[in-house]
């Protein structure tokens, strides 16, 4: 997948002016937030579950080598094989080799963010293998030749009309010439095509929401059942997963599953939760002859114990982006790589470099909504601030920004000077704004005043209000 994170600002401006995108985002925004609120309101133990989930993940991360080895042993005992990939290239090479050994001409795929991270589709297609995404959202963006714009709703940026056009353009070769417009009809049409693809596929590739160390099982959650058909029908099943997906026991996975569906789509549980353990055994009705798990590191082991360690608890529910005002205004493509929104703004610089993705940690108002809804209690604002600190230390921002931050830091550390400077600034702004209470242009604020007026401070300052309500 190509990297466009360095074009964040330009892409964000384009997204703000894209009326189709704005319509699609407006429709999606309320749905996720309201549904999550409703299911959490009726779960009194939500906070207790959150605490327990955090404990499980922290315990696992503290003993990651032990649980990963246990997982590998269990997979082997069930007839499967685990492959270790340090980076995307190694992961692609392993999967390509497995596909070549299976003489694969056709691969079906369940939704997997790791496969996006390692740019798997491009590698398979370059090898002459047909890749068919089977998650409906992924299928839509595959037809559109676009990356996902959300980690659980990859086609959230598409309107119904756009999907209708896409299906009409791409499905005619299957003899489906009528342009359908209603959602159930579009879903049925996609299903009709995908059924054939499942039956033809030589290899099925899925992601994993969890890897269970005690049983060697992998777990995926879907709402369409496409994961089951992808892992059962082809003769080879390959699971791609990152190291931190492992949990010690089935019970641990069940605890976190109770948070996942609620935080992601506002469902108590997703429609399908599929546990896969090994390959087909005597007496099994269906299942693959070969079962492989490709475990991808890609920088995660370096995060263990460093200032970004908390990010390894992420279960990819998407709640942070559903509640992020920046993501809600520009969608996922502006972020320019696999992971958008708050979790992406933390992860992307770690994976592709702060010098390429430096705008992402700055595209945050620090309002804290993301971390308040994160089921794994990840302090996202704090982690974004860590990136900003590193940027400043490595002198990545331009000279003007660095000088501005130095002046700000000097003033903010001297309370008297701070009060004097902010008091003076307030008075000057009020003078400039006059009765309108707004300033049309100011030095150093061009990017703000180019499109809107700058409001002058009104009433008491925060410090004055604080002193009044805390007189002692
Ligand atoms: S950071 Fe938290 S809210 Fe965001 S995807 Fe990860 S677990 Fe979900």
Short mmCIF file of C-alpha atoms in Angstrom, two decimals, residues 192-472:
data_model
loop_
_atom_site.label_atom_id
_atom_site.label_comp_id
_atom_site.label_asym_id
_atom_site.label_seq_id
_atom_site.Cartn_x
_atom_site.Cartn_y
_atom_site.Cartn_z
CA UNK A 192 -24.11 -14.24 -5.44
CA UNK A 193 -20.65 -13.46 -6.80
CA UNK A 194 -18.76 -14.22 -3.60
CA UNK A 195 -20.38 -17.68 -3.22
CA UNK A 196 -18.72 -18.80 -6.45
CA UNK A 197 -15.39 -17.30 -5.40
CA UNK A 198 -15.45 -19.21 -2.08
CA UNK A 199 -15.93 -22.47 -3.95
CA UNK A 200 -13.13 -21.76 -6.44
CA UNK A 201 -10.52 -20.55 -3.92
CA UNK A 202 -7.35 -22.59 -3.37
CA UNK A 203 -6.28 -20.65 -0.26
CA UNK A 204 -8.27 -18.72 2.34
CA UNK A 205 -6.56 -15.93 4.28
CA UNK A 206 -8.09 -14.37 7.38
CA UNK A 207 -6.93 -12.08 10.17
CA UNK A 208 -7.40 -12.78 13.87
CA UNK A 209 -8.91 -10.75 16.67
CA UNK A 210 -7.35 -13.08 19.23
CA UNK A 211 -4.86 -15.93 19.40
CA UNK A 212 -5.49 -18.24 22.34
CA UNK A 213 -2.32 -19.62 23.87
CA UNK A 214 -3.85 -22.51 25.84
CA UNK A 215 -5.59 -24.06 22.83
CA UNK A 216 -3.70 -22.75 19.78
CA UNK A 217 -6.98 -21.35 18.44
CA UNK A 218 -7.44 -18.20 16.40
CA UNK A 219 -10.61 -16.11 16.74
CA UNK A 220 -12.27 -13.79 14.27
CA UNK A 221 -15.45 -11.80 14.61
CA UNK A 222 -17.57 -10.88 11.58
CA UNK A 223 -21.12 -9.85 10.86
CA UNK A 224 -21.39 -11.65 7.53
CA UNK A 225 -20.03 -15.13 8.22
CA UNK A 226 -17.47 -14.61 5.47
CA UNK A 227 -14.66 -15.61 7.83
CA UNK A 228 -16.14 -19.11 8.24
CA UNK A 229 -16.44 -19.69 4.50
CA UNK A 230 -12.94 -18.35 3.92
CA UNK A 231 -11.32 -20.65 6.45
CA UNK A 232 -13.41 -23.80 5.87
CA UNK A 233 -13.72 -24.18 2.10
CA UNK A 234 -10.21 -23.81 0.59
CA UNK A 235 -7.67 -26.58 1.14
CA UNK A 236 -5.22 -24.18 2.81
CA UNK A 237 -6.08 -21.66 5.54
CA UNK A 238 -3.56 -18.96 6.44
CA UNK A 239 -4.11 -16.66 9.42
CA UNK A 240 -2.18 -13.39 9.51
CA UNK A 241 -1.93 -11.76 12.93
CA UNK A 242 0.30 -9.45 14.91
CA UNK A 243 2.11 -10.68 18.01
CA UNK A 244 0.06 -8.75 20.57
CA UNK A 245 -3.17 -10.53 19.58
CA UNK A 246 -2.31 -13.44 21.86
CA UNK A 247 -4.22 -13.94 25.15
CA UNK A 248 -3.61 -16.76 27.64
CA UNK A 249 -7.01 -18.49 27.81
CA UNK A 250 -10.41 -18.91 26.22
CA UNK A 251 -11.91 -17.13 29.20
CA UNK A 252 -9.63 -14.13 28.65
CA UNK A 253 -10.72 -13.91 25.02
CA UNK A 254 -14.37 -14.13 26.13
CA UNK A 255 -13.88 -11.23 28.56
CA UNK A 256 -12.41 -8.97 25.89
CA UNK A 257 -15.00 -10.11 23.34
CA UNK A 258 -17.68 -8.61 25.59
CA UNK A 259 -16.02 -5.23 25.10
CA UNK A 260 -15.15 -5.59 21.42
CA UNK A 261 -18.59 -5.76 19.81
CA UNK A 262 -20.05 -3.14 22.13
CA UNK A 263 -17.23 -0.68 21.49
CA UNK A 264 -17.01 -1.34 17.77
CA UNK A 265 -20.53 -1.51 16.36
CA UNK A 266 -22.70 -1.16 19.45
CA UNK A 267 -23.61 -4.87 19.33
CA UNK A 268 -23.58 -7.04 22.44
CA UNK A 269 -21.76 -9.59 20.29
CA UNK A 270 -20.98 -9.58 16.60
CA UNK A 271 -23.13 -11.98 14.55
CA UNK A 272 -20.34 -14.56 14.09
CA UNK A 273 -17.48 -15.35 16.46
CA UNK A 274 -15.39 -18.07 14.82
CA UNK A 275 -12.85 -20.17 16.69
CA UNK A 276 -10.43 -22.07 14.46
CA UNK A 277 -8.23 -24.79 15.91
CA UNK A 278 -5.89 -26.65 13.57
CA UNK A 279 -6.66 -28.30 10.27
CA UNK A 280 -9.33 -30.80 9.27
CA UNK A 281 -9.23 -34.04 11.24
CA UNK A 282 -10.77 -37.45 10.58
CA UNK A 283 -14.50 -37.15 11.00
CA UNK A 284 -14.65 -33.39 10.43
CA UNK A 285 -17.27 -32.40 7.87
CA UNK A 286 -15.25 -29.48 6.55
CA UNK A 287 -12.00 -27.65 7.12
CA UNK A 288 -8.66 -27.01 5.45
CA UNK A 289 -6.01 -29.66 4.89
CA UNK A 290 -3.34 -27.18 6.00
CA UNK A 291 -3.50 -24.53 8.73
CA UNK A 292 -0.82 -21.84 9.00
CA UNK A 293 -0.47 -18.83 11.28
CA UNK A 294 1.86 -16.02 10.19
CA UNK A 295 2.83 -13.93 13.22
CA UNK A 296 3.98 -10.44 12.28
CA UNK A 297 6.12 -8.23 14.51
CA UNK A 298 6.71 -5.11 12.37
CA UNK A 299 8.08 -3.01 15.22
CA UNK A 300 5.76 -4.21 17.98
CA UNK A 301 8.42 -5.95 20.07
CA UNK A 302 10.30 -2.64 20.18
CA UNK A 303 7.20 -0.98 21.68
CA UNK A 304 7.19 -3.44 24.59
CA UNK A 305 8.12 -1.45 27.69
CA UNK A 306 8.82 1.83 25.88
CA UNK A 307 6.68 4.99 26.06
CA UNK A 308 4.25 3.57 23.45
CA UNK A 309 3.77 0.24 25.22
CA UNK A 310 0.10 1.03 26.07
CA UNK A 311 -0.75 0.98 22.37
CA UNK A 312 -0.11 -2.78 22.32
CA UNK A 313 -3.39 -3.24 24.24
CA UNK A 314 -5.40 -2.00 21.23
CA UNK A 315 -8.08 -4.45 20.06
CA UNK A 316 -8.88 -2.50 16.86
CA UNK A 317 -12.47 -1.72 17.82
CA UNK A 318 -12.52 1.68 16.09
CA UNK A 319 -14.33 3.47 18.95
CA UNK A 320 -11.62 6.14 19.14
CA UNK A 321 -12.12 7.18 15.52
CA UNK A 322 -15.91 7.03 15.83
CA UNK A 323 -15.67 9.65 18.58
CA UNK A 324 -12.90 11.78 17.07
CA UNK A 325 -14.03 15.17 15.69
CA UNK A 326 -11.05 15.27 13.31
CA UNK A 327 -11.71 11.79 11.87
CA UNK A 328 -15.44 12.63 11.73
CA UNK A 329 -14.68 15.65 9.54
CA UNK A 330 -12.13 14.21 7.12
CA UNK A 331 -12.59 10.40 7.16
CA UNK A 332 -9.76 7.89 7.01
CA UNK A 333 -8.04 8.43 3.64
CA UNK A 334 -6.57 11.79 4.67
CA UNK A 335 -4.35 9.93 7.17
CA UNK A 336 -2.59 8.41 4.18
CA UNK A 337 -1.88 4.87 5.36
CA UNK A 338 -3.55 1.82 6.91
CA UNK A 339 -4.63 3.08 10.34
CA UNK A 340 -6.64 6.31 10.63
CA UNK A 341 -8.01 8.33 13.54
CA UNK A 342 -6.44 8.57 17.01
CA UNK A 343 -5.07 5.01 17.15
CA UNK A 344 -3.62 5.50 13.67
CA UNK A 345 -2.03 8.79 14.63
CA UNK A 346 -0.15 6.91 17.36
CA UNK A 347 0.67 3.75 15.37
CA UNK A 348 1.47 5.14 11.92
CA UNK A 349 4.52 7.22 12.94
CA UNK A 350 5.85 4.17 14.82
CA UNK A 351 5.56 2.00 11.73
CA UNK A 352 6.44 4.27 8.82
CA UNK A 353 8.43 6.97 10.63
CA UNK A 354 7.72 10.26 12.39
CA UNK A 355 9.42 12.21 9.62
CA UNK A 356 6.82 10.90 7.11
CA UNK A 357 3.78 10.90 9.37
CA UNK A 358 4.61 13.87 11.62
CA UNK A 359 1.38 15.76 10.86
CA UNK A 360 -0.81 12.97 12.29
CA UNK A 361 -0.01 13.41 16.02
CA UNK A 362 -0.60 17.12 15.55
CA UNK A 363 -4.04 16.60 14.01
CA UNK A 364 -5.59 16.34 17.45
CA UNK A 365 -7.40 18.85 19.63
CA UNK A 366 -6.55 16.87 22.81
CA UNK A 367 -10.25 16.80 23.73
CA UNK A 368 -9.76 13.29 25.16
CA UNK A 369 -12.97 11.72 23.83
CA UNK A 370 -11.00 8.89 22.21
CA UNK A 371 -9.41 7.70 25.42
CA UNK A 372 -12.61 8.14 27.40
CA UNK A 373 -14.31 5.56 25.13
CA UNK A 374 -11.34 3.26 24.55
CA UNK A 375 -12.28 -0.14 26.04
CA UNK A 376 -8.62 -0.89 26.72
CA UNK A 377 -8.00 2.42 28.56
CA UNK A 378 -5.22 3.48 26.20
CA UNK A 379 -4.07 7.02 27.03
CA UNK A 380 -4.16 8.16 23.40
CA UNK A 381 -3.69 11.90 24.08
CA UNK A 382 -0.63 11.15 26.19
CA UNK A 383 0.83 8.95 23.45
CA UNK A 384 0.19 11.61 20.81
CA UNK A 385 1.98 14.08 23.05
CA UNK A 386 4.96 11.69 23.23
CA UNK A 387 5.22 11.89 19.44
CA UNK A 388 5.09 15.69 19.59
CA UNK A 389 7.88 15.71 22.18
CA UNK A 390 10.01 13.45 19.99
CA UNK A 391 9.32 15.65 16.98
CA UNK A 392 10.49 18.71 18.88
CA UNK A 393 13.59 16.93 20.20
CA UNK A 394 14.50 15.75 16.70
CA UNK A 395 13.90 19.30 15.37
CA UNK A 396 11.37 17.99 12.83
CA UNK A 397 8.93 20.95 12.93
CA UNK A 398 9.98 24.04 10.95
CA UNK A 399 12.00 26.82 12.61
CA UNK A 400 8.98 29.11 13.12
CA UNK A 401 7.03 26.40 14.95
CA UNK A 402 10.02 25.49 17.10
CA UNK A 403 10.62 29.13 18.03
CA UNK A 404 6.93 29.59 18.82
CA UNK A 405 7.01 26.53 21.10
CA UNK A 406 10.14 27.80 22.87
CA UNK A 407 8.50 31.18 23.53
CA UNK A 408 5.33 29.46 24.73
CA UNK A 409 7.30 27.16 27.02
CA UNK A 410 9.26 30.11 28.46
CA UNK A 411 6.07 32.05 29.22
CA UNK A 412 4.00 29.08 30.44
CA UNK A 413 6.62 28.18 33.05
CA UNK A 414 6.46 31.68 34.64
CA UNK A 415 2.99 32.19 36.13
CA UNK A 416 3.29 35.95 36.60
CA UNK A 417 4.58 36.51 33.09
CA UNK A 418 1.89 34.13 31.77
CA UNK A 419 -0.90 36.05 33.51
CA UNK A 420 0.50 39.37 32.33
CA UNK A 421 0.98 38.19 28.72
CA UNK A 422 -2.44 36.53 28.40
CA UNK A 423 -4.14 39.52 30.08
CA UNK A 424 -2.45 41.91 27.63
CA UNK A 425 -3.26 39.68 24.66
CA UNK A 426 -6.91 39.57 25.74
CA UNK A 427 -7.10 43.37 26.03
CA UNK A 428 -5.46 43.89 22.61
CA UNK A 429 -7.76 41.36 20.96
CA UNK A 430 -10.85 42.96 22.53
CA UNK A 431 -9.69 46.36 21.27
CA UNK A 432 -9.13 45.01 17.75
CA UNK A 433 -12.39 43.07 17.72
CA UNK A 434 -14.45 46.03 18.92
CA UNK A 435 -18.22 45.55 19.15
CA UNK A 436 -18.17 42.70 16.61
CA UNK A 437 -16.16 40.54 19.03
CA UNK A 438 -14.16 39.09 16.12
CA UNK A 439 -10.89 39.84 14.39
CA UNK A 440 -10.61 39.42 10.61
CA UNK A 441 -6.83 39.05 10.36
CA UNK A 442 -3.93 38.76 12.77
CA UNK A 443 -0.22 38.17 12.36
CA UNK A 444 0.74 34.44 12.66
CA UNK A 445 -2.90 33.27 12.47
CA UNK A 446 -3.26 33.25 8.67
CA UNK A 447 -4.36 29.63 8.40
CA UNK A 448 -7.22 30.36 10.84
CA UNK A 449 -8.33 33.76 9.57
CA UNK A 450 -8.12 32.71 5.91
CA UNK A 451 -11.46 30.95 6.30
CA UNK A 452 -13.04 32.40 9.47
CA UNK A 453 -12.83 35.29 11.95
CA UNK A 454 -10.87 34.96 15.17
CA UNK A 455 -13.21 35.36 18.18
CA UNK A 456 -12.01 37.75 20.90
CA UNK A 457 -11.95 36.47 24.51
CA UNK A 458 -15.19 37.09 26.35
CA UNK A 459 -15.84 37.37 30.11
CA UNK A 460 -13.47 36.05 32.74
CA UNK A 461 -10.38 33.99 31.97
CA UNK A 462 -10.09 30.41 33.24
CA UNK A 463 -7.66 31.54 35.97
CA UNK A 464 -10.06 34.26 37.16
CA UNK A 465 -12.95 31.78 37.27
CA UNK A 466 -10.78 29.26 39.11
CA UNK A 467 -9.70 31.83 41.70
CA UNK A 468 -13.30 32.93 42.22
CA UNK A 469 -14.58 29.39 42.79
CA UNK A 470 -11.56 28.36 44.95
CA UNK A 471 -11.03 31.47 47.13
CA UNK A 472 -8.59 29.82 49.53
#
